[in-house]
mmCIF file of N, CA, C and O in Angstrom:
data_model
loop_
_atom_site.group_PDB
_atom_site.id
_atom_site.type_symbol
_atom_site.label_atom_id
_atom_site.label_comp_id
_atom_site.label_asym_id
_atom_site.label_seq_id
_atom_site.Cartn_x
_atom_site.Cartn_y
_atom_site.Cartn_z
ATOM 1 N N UNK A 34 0.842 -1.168 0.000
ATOM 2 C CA UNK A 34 0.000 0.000 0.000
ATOM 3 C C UNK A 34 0.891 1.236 0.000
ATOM 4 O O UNK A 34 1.960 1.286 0.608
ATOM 5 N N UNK A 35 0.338 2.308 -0.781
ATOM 6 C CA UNK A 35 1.438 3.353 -1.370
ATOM 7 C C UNK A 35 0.526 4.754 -0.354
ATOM 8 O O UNK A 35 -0.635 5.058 -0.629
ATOM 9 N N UNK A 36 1.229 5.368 0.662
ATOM 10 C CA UNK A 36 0.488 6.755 1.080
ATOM 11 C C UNK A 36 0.913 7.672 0.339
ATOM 12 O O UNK A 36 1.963 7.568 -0.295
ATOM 13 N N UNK A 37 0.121 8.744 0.312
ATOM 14 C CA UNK A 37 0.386 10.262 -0.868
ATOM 15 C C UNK A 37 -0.032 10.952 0.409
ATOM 16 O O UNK A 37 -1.144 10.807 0.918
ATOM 17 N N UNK A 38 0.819 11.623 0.837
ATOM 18 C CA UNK A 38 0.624 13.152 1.623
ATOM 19 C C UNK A 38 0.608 13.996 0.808
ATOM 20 O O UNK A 38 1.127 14.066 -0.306
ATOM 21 N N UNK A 39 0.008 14.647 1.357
ATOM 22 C CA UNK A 39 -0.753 16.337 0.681
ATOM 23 C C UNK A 39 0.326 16.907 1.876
ATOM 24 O O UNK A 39 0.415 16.538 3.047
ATOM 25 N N UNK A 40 1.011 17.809 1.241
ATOM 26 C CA UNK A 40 1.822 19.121 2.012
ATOM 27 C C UNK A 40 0.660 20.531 1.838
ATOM 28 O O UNK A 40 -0.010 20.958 0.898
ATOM 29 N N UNK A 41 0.900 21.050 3.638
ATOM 30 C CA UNK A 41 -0.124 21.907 3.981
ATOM 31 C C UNK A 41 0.054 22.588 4.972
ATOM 32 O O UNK A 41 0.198 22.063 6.076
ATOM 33 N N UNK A 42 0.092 24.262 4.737
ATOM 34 C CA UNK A 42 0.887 25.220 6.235
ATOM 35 C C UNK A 42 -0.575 25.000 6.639
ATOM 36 O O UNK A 42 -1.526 24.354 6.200
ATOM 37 N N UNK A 43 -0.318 25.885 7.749
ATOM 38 C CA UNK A 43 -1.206 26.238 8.990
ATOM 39 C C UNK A 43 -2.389 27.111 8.066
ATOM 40 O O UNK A 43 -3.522 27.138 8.545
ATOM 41 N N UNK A 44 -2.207 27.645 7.082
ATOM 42 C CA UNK A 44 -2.938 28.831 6.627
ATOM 43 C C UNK A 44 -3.711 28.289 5.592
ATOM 44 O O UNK A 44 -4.846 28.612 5.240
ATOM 45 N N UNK A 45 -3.096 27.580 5.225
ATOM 46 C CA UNK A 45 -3.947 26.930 3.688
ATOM 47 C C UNK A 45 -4.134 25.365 4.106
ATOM 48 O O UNK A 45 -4.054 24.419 3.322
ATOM 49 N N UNK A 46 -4.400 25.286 5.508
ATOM 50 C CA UNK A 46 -5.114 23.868 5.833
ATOM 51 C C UNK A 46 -6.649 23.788 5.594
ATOM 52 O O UNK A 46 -7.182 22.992 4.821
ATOM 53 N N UNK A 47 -7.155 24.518 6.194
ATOM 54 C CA UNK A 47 -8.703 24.488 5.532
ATOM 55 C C UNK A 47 -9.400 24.765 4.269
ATOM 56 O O UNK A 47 -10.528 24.310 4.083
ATOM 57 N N UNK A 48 -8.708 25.590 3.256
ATOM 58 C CA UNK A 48 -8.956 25.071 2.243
ATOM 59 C C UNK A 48 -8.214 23.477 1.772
ATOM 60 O O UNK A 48 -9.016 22.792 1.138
ATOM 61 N N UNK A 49 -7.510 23.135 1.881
ATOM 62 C CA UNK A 49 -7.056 22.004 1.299
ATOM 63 C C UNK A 49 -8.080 21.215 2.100
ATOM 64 O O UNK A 49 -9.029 20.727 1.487
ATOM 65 N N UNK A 50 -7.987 21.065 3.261
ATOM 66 C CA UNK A 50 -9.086 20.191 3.678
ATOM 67 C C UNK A 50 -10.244 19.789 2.934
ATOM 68 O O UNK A 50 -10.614 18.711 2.469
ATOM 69 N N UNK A 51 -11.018 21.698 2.960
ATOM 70 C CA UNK A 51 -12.590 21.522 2.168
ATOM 71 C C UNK A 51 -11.843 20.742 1.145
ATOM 72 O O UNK A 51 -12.196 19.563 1.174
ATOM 73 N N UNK A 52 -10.906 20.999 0.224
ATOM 74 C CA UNK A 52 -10.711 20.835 -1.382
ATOM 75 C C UNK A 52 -10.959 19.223 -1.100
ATOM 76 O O UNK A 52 -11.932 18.716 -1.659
ATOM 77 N N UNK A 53 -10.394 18.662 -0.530
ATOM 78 C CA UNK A 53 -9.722 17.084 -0.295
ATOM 79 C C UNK A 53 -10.971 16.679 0.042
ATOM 80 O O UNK A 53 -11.185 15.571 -0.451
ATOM 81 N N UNK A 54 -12.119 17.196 0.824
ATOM 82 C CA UNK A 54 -13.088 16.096 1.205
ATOM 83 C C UNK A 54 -14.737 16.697 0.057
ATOM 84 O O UNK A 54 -15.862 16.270 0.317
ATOM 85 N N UNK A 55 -14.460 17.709 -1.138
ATOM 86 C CA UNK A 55 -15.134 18.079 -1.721
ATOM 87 C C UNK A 55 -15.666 17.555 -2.655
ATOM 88 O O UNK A 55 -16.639 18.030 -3.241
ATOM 89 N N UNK A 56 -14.980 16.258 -2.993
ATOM 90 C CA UNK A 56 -15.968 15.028 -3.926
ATOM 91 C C UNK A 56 -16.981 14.716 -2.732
ATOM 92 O O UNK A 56 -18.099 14.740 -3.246
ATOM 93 N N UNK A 57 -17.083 14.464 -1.509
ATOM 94 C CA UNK A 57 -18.506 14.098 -1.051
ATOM 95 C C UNK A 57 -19.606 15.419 -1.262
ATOM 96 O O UNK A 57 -20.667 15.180 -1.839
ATOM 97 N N UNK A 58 -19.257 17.092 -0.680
ATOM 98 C CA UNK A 58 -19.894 17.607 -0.679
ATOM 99 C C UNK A 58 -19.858 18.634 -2.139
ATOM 100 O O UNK A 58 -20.222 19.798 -1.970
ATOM 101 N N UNK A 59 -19.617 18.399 -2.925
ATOM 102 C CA UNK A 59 -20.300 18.853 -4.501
ATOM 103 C C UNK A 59 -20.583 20.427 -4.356
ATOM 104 O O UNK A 59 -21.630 20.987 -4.679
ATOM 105 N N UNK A 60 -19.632 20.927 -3.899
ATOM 106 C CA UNK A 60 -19.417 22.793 -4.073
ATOM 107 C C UNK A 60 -18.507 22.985 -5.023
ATOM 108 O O UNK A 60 -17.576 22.344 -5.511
ATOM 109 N N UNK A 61 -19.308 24.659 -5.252
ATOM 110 C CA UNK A 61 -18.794 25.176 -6.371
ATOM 111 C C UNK A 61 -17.354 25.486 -5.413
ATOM 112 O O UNK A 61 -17.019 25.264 -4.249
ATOM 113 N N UNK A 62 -16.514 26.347 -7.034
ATOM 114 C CA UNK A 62 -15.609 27.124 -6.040
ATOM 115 C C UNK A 62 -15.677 28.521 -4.892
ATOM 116 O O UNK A 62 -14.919 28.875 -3.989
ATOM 117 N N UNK A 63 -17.047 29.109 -5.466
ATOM 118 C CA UNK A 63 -17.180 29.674 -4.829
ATOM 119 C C UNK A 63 -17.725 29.267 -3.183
ATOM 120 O O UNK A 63 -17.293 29.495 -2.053
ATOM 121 N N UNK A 64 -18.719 28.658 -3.666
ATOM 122 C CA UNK A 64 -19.653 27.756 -2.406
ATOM 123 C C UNK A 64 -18.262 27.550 -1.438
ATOM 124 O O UNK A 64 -18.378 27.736 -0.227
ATOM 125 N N UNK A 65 -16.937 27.159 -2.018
ATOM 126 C CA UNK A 65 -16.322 26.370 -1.096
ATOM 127 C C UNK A 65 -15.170 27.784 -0.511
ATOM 128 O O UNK A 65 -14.398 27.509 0.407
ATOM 129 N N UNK A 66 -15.155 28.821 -0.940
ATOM 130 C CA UNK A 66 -14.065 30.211 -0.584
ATOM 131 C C UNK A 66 -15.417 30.774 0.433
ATOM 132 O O UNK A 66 -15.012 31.408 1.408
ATOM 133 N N UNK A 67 -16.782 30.647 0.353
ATOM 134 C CA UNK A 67 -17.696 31.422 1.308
ATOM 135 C C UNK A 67 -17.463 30.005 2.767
ATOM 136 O O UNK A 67 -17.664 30.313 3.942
ATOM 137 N N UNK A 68 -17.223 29.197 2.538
ATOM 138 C CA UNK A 68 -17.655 27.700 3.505
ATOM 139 C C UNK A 68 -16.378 28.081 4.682
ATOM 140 O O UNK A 68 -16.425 28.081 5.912
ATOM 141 N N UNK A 69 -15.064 28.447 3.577
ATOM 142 C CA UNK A 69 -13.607 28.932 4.183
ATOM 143 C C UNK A 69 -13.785 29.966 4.872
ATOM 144 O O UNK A 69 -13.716 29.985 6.101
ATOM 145 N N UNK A 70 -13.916 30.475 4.492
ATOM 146 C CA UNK A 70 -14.860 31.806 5.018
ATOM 147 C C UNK A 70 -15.102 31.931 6.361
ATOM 148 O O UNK A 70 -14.316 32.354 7.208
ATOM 149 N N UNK A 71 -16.494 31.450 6.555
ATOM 150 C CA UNK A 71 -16.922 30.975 7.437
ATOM 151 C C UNK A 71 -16.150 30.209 8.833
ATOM 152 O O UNK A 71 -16.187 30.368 10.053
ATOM 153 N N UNK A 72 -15.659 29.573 8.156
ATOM 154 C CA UNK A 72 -15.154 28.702 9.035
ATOM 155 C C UNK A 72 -13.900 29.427 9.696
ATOM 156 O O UNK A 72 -13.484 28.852 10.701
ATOM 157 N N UNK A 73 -13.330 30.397 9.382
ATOM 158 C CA UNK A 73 -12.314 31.212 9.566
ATOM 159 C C UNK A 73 -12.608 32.358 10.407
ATOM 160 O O UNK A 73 -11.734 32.534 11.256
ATOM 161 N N UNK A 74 -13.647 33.267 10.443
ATOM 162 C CA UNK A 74 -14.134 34.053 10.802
ATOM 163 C C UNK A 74 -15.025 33.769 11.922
ATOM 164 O O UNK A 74 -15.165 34.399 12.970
ATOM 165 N N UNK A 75 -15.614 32.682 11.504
ATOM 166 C CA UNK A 75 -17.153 32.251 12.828
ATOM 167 C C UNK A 75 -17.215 30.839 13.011
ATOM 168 O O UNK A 75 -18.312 30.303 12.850
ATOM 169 N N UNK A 76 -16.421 30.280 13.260
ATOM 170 C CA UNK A 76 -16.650 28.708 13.546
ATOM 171 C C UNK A 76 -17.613 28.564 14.635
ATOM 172 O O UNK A 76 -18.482 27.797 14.220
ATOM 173 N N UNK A 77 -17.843 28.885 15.676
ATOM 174 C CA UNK A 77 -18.924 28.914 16.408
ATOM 175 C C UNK A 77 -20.368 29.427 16.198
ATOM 176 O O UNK A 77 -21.373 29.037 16.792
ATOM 177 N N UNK A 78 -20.287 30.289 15.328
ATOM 178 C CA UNK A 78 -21.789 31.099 14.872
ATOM 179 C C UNK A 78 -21.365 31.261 13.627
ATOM 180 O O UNK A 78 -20.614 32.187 13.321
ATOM 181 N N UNK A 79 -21.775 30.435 12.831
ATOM 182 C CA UNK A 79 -21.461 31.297 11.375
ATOM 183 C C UNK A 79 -22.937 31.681 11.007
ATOM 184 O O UNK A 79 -23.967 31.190 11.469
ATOM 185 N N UNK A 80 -22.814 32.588 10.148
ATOM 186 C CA UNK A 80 -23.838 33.255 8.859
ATOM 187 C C UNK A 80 -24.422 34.193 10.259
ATOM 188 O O UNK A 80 -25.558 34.351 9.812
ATOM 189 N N UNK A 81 -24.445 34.646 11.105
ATOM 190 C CA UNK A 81 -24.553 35.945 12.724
ATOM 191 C C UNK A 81 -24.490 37.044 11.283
ATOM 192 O O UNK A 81 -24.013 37.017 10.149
ATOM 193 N N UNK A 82 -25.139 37.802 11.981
ATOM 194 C CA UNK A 82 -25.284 39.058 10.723
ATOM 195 C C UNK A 82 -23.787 39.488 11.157
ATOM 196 O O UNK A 82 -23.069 38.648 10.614
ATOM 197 N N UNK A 83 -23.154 40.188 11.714
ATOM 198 C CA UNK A 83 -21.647 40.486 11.710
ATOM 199 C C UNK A 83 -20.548 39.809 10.913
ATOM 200 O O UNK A 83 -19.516 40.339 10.501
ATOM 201 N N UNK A 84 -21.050 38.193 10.720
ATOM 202 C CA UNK A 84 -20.335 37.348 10.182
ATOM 203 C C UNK A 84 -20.359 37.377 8.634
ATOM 204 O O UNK A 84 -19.387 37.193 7.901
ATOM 205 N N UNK A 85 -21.499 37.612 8.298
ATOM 206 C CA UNK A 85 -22.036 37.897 7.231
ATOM 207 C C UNK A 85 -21.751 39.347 6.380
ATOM 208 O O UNK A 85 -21.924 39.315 5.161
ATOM 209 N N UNK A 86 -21.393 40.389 6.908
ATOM 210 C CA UNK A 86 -20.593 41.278 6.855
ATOM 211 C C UNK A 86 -18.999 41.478 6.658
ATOM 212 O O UNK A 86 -18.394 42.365 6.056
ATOM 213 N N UNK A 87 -18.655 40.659 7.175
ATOM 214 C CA UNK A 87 -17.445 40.085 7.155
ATOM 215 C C UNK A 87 -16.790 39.574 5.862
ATOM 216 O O UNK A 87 -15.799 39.838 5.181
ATOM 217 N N UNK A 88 -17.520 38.967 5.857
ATOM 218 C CA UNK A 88 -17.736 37.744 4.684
ATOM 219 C C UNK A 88 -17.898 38.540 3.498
ATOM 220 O O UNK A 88 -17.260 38.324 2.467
ATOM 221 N N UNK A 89 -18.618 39.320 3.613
ATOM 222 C CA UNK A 89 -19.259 39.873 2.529
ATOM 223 C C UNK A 89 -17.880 40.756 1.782
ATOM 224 O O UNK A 89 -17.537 40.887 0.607
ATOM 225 N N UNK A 90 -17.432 41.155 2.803
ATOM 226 C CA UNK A 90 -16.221 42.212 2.216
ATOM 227 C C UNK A 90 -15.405 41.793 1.926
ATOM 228 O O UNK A 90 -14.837 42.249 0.934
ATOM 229 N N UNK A 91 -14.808 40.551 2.705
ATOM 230 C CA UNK A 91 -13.748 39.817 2.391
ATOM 231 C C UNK A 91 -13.818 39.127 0.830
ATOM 232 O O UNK A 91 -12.782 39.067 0.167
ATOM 233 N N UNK A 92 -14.747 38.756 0.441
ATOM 234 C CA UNK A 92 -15.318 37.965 -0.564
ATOM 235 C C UNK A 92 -15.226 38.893 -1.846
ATOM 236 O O UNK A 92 -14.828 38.567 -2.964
ATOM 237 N N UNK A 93 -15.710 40.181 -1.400
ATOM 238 C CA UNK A 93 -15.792 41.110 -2.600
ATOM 239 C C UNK A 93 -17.182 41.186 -3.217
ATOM 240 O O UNK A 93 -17.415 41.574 -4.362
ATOM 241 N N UNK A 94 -18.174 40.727 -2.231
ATOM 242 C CA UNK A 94 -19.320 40.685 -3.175
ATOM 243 C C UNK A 94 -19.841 42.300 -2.854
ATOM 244 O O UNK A 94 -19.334 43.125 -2.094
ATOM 245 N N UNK A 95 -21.094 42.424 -3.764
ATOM 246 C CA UNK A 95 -21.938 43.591 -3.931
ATOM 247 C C UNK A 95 -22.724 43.765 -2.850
ATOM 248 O O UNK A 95 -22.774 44.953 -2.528
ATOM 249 N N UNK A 96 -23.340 43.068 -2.183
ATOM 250 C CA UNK A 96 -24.311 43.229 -0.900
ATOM 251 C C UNK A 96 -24.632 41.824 -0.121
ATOM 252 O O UNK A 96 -24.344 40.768 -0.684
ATOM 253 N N UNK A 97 -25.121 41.822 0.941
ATOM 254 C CA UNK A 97 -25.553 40.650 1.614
ATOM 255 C C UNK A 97 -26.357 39.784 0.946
ATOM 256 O O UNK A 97 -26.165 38.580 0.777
ATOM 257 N N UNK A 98 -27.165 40.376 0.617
ATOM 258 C CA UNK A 98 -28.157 39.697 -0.338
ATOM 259 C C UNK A 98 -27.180 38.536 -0.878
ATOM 260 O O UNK A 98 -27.412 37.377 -0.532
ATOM 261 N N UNK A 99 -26.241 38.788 -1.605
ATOM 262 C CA UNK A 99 -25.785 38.038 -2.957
ATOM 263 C C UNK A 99 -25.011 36.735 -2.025
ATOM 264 O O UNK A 99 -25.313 35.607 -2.414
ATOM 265 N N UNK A 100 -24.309 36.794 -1.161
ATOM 266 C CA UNK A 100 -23.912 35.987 0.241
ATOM 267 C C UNK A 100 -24.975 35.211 1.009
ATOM 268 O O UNK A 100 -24.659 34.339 1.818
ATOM 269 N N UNK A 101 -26.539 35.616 0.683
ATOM 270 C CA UNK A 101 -27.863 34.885 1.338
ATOM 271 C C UNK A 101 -27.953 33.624 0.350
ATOM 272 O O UNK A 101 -28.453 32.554 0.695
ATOM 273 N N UNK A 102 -27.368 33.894 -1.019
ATOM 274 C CA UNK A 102 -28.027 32.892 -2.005
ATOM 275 C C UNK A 102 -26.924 32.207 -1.760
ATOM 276 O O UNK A 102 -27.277 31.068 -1.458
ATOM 277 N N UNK A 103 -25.826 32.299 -1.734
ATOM 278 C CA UNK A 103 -24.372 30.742 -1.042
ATOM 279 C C UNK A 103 -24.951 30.189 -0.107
ATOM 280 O O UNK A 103 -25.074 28.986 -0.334
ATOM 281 N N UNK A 104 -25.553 30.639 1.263
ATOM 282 C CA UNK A 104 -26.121 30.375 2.376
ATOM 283 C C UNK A 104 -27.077 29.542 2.249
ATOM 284 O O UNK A 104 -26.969 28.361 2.580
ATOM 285 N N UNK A 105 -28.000 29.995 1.814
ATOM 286 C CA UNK A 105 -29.028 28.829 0.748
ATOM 287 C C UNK A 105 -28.257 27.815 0.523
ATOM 288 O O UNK A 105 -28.371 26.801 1.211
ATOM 289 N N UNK A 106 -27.338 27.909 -0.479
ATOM 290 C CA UNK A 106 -27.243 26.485 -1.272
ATOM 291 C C UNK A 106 -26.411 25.991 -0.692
ATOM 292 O O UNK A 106 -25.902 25.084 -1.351
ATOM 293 N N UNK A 107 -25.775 26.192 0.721
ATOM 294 C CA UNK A 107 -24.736 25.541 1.306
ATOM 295 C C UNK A 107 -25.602 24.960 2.213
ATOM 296 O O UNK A 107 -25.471 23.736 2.195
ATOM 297 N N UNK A 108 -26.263 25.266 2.835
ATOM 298 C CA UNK A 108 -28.147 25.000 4.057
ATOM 299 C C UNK A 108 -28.180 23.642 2.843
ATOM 300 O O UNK A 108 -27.370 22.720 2.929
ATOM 301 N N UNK A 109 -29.189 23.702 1.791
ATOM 302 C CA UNK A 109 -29.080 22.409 0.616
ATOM 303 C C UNK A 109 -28.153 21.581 0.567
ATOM 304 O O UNK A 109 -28.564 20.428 0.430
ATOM 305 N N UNK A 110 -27.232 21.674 0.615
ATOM 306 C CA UNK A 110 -26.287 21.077 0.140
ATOM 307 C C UNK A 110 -26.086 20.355 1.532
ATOM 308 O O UNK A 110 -25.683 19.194 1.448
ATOM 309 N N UNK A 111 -26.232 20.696 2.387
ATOM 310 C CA UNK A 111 -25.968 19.889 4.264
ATOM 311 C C UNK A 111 -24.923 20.452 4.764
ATOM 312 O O UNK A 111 -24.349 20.043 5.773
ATOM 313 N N UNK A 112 -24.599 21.414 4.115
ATOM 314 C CA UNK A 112 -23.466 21.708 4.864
ATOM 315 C C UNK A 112 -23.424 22.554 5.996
ATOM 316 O O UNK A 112 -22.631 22.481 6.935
ATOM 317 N N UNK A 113 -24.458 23.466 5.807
ATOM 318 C CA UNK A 113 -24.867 24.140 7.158
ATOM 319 C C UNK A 113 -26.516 23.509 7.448
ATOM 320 O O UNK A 113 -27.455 23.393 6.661
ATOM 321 N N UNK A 114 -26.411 23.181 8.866
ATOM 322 C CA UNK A 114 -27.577 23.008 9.365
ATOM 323 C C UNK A 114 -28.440 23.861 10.255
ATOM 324 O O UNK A 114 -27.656 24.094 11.175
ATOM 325 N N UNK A 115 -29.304 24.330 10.486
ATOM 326 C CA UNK A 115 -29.923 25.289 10.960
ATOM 327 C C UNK A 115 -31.076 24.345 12.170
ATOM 328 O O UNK A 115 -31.875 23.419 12.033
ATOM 329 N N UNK A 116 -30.665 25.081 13.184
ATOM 330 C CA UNK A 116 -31.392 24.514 14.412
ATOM 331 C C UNK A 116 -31.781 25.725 15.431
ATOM 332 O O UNK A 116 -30.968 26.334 16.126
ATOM 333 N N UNK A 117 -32.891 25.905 15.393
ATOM 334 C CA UNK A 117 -33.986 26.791 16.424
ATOM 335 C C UNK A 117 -33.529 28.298 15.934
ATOM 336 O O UNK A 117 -33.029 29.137 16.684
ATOM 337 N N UNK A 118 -33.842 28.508 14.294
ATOM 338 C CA UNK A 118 -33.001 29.999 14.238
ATOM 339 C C UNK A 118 -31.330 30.155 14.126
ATOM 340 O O UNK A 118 -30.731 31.167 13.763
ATOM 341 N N UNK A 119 -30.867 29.140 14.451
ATOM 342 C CA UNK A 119 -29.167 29.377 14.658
ATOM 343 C C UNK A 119 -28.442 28.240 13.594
ATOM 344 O O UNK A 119 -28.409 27.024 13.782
ATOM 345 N N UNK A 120 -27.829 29.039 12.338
ATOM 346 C CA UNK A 120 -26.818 27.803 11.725
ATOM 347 C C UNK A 120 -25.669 27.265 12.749
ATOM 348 O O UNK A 120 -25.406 27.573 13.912
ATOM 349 N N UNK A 121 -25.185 26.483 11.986
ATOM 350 C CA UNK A 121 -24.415 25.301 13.141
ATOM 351 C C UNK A 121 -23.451 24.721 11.129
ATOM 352 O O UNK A 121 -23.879 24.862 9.984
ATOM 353 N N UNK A 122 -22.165 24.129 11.645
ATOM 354 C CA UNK A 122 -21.741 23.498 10.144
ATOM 355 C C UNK A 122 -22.057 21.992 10.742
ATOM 356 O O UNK A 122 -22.083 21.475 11.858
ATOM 357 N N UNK A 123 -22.251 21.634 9.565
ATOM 358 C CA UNK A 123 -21.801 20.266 9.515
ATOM 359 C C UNK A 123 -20.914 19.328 10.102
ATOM 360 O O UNK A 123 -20.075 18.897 9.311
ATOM 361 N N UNK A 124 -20.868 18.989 10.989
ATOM 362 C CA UNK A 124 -19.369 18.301 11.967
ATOM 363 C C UNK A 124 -18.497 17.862 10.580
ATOM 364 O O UNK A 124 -17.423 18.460 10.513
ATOM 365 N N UNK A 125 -18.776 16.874 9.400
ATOM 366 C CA UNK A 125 -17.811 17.013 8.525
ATOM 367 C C UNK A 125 -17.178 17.893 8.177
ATOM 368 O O UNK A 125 -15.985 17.587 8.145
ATOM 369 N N UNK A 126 -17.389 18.931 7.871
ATOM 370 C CA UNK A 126 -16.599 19.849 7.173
ATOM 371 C C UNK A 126 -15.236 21.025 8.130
ATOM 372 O O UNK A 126 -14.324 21.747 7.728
ATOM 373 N N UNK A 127 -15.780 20.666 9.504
ATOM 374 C CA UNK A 127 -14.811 21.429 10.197
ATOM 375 C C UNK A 127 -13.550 20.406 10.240
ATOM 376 O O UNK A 127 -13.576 19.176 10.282
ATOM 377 N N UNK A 128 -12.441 21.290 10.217
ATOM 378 C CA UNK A 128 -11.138 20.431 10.071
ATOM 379 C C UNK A 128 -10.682 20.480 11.553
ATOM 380 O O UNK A 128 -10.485 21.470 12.257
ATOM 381 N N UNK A 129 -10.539 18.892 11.908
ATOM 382 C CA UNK A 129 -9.913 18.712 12.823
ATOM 383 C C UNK A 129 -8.268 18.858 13.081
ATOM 384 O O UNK A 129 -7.434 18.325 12.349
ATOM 385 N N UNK A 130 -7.954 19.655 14.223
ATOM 386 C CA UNK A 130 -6.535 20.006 14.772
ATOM 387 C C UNK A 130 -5.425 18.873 14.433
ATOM 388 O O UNK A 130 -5.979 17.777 14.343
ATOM 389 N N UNK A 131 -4.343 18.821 14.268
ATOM 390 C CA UNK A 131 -2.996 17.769 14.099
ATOM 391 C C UNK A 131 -4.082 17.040 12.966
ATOM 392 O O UNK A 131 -3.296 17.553 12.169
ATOM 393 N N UNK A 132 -4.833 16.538 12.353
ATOM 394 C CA UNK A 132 -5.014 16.007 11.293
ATOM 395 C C UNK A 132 -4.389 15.875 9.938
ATOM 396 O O UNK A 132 -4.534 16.737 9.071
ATOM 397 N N UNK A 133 -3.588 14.619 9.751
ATOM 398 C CA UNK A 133 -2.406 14.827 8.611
ATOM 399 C C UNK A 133 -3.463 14.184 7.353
ATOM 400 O O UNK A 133 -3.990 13.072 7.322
ATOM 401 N N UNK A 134 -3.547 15.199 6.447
ATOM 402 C CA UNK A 134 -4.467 14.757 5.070
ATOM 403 C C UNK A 134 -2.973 13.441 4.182
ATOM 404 O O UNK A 134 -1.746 13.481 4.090
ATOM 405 N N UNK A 135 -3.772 12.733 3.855
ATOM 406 C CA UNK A 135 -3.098 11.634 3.054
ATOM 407 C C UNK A 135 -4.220 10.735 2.495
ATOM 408 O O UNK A 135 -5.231 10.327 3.066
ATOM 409 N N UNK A 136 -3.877 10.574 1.500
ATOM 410 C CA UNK A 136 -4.420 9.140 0.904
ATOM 411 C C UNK A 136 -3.757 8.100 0.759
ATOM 412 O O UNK A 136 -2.530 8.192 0.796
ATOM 413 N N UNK A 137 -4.548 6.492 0.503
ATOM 414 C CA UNK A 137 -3.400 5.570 0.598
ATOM 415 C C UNK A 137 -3.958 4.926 -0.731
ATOM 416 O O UNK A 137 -5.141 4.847 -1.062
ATOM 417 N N UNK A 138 -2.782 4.458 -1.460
ATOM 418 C CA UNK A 138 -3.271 4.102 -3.196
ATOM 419 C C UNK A 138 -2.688 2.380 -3.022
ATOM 420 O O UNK A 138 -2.777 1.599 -3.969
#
């Protein structure tokens, strides 16, 4: 059995992560730079109107609005779940600490 490590700083671990586990969850590229996003800014509360602001600027978009329709299709998609009013992510998609990405061929 042959392992392939993926080389990965501290900074560009969570995207590589999302990237690496993004054949299960079927995001765009964008879907997956708003998910980074998120997860960077608000891991405990994401899409909090502040967060969403955030996001919004960082991203470069035109208004909140246009950041509601990712939100949407990331909610669809399972990646955010919404419970009593409050999103929450997906326990998949948050990257766990010392986690060494590899595949084995």
């Amino acid at each position: 059995m042959k392992v392939l490590q993926i080389n990965s700083s501290e900074e560009s671990f969570t995207r590589d992560y999302l990237s690496m586990i993004n054949g299960l969850l079927k995001l765009t590229d964008t879907e997956l730079k708003v998910l980074e996003a998120f997860l960077t800014i608000a891991p405990e509360k994401p899409c909090s109107p502040d967060s969403r602001k955030q996001v919004t600027g960082l991203l470069g978009f035109k208004s909140v609005a246009v950041l509601n329709n990712f939100i949407k299709s990331l909610k669809d998609k399972g990646v955010l779940i919404i419970d009593e009013r409050e999103y929450r992510f997906n326990p998949l998609v948050i990257p766990k600490k010392n986690l060494q990405l590899s595949f084995s061929l």
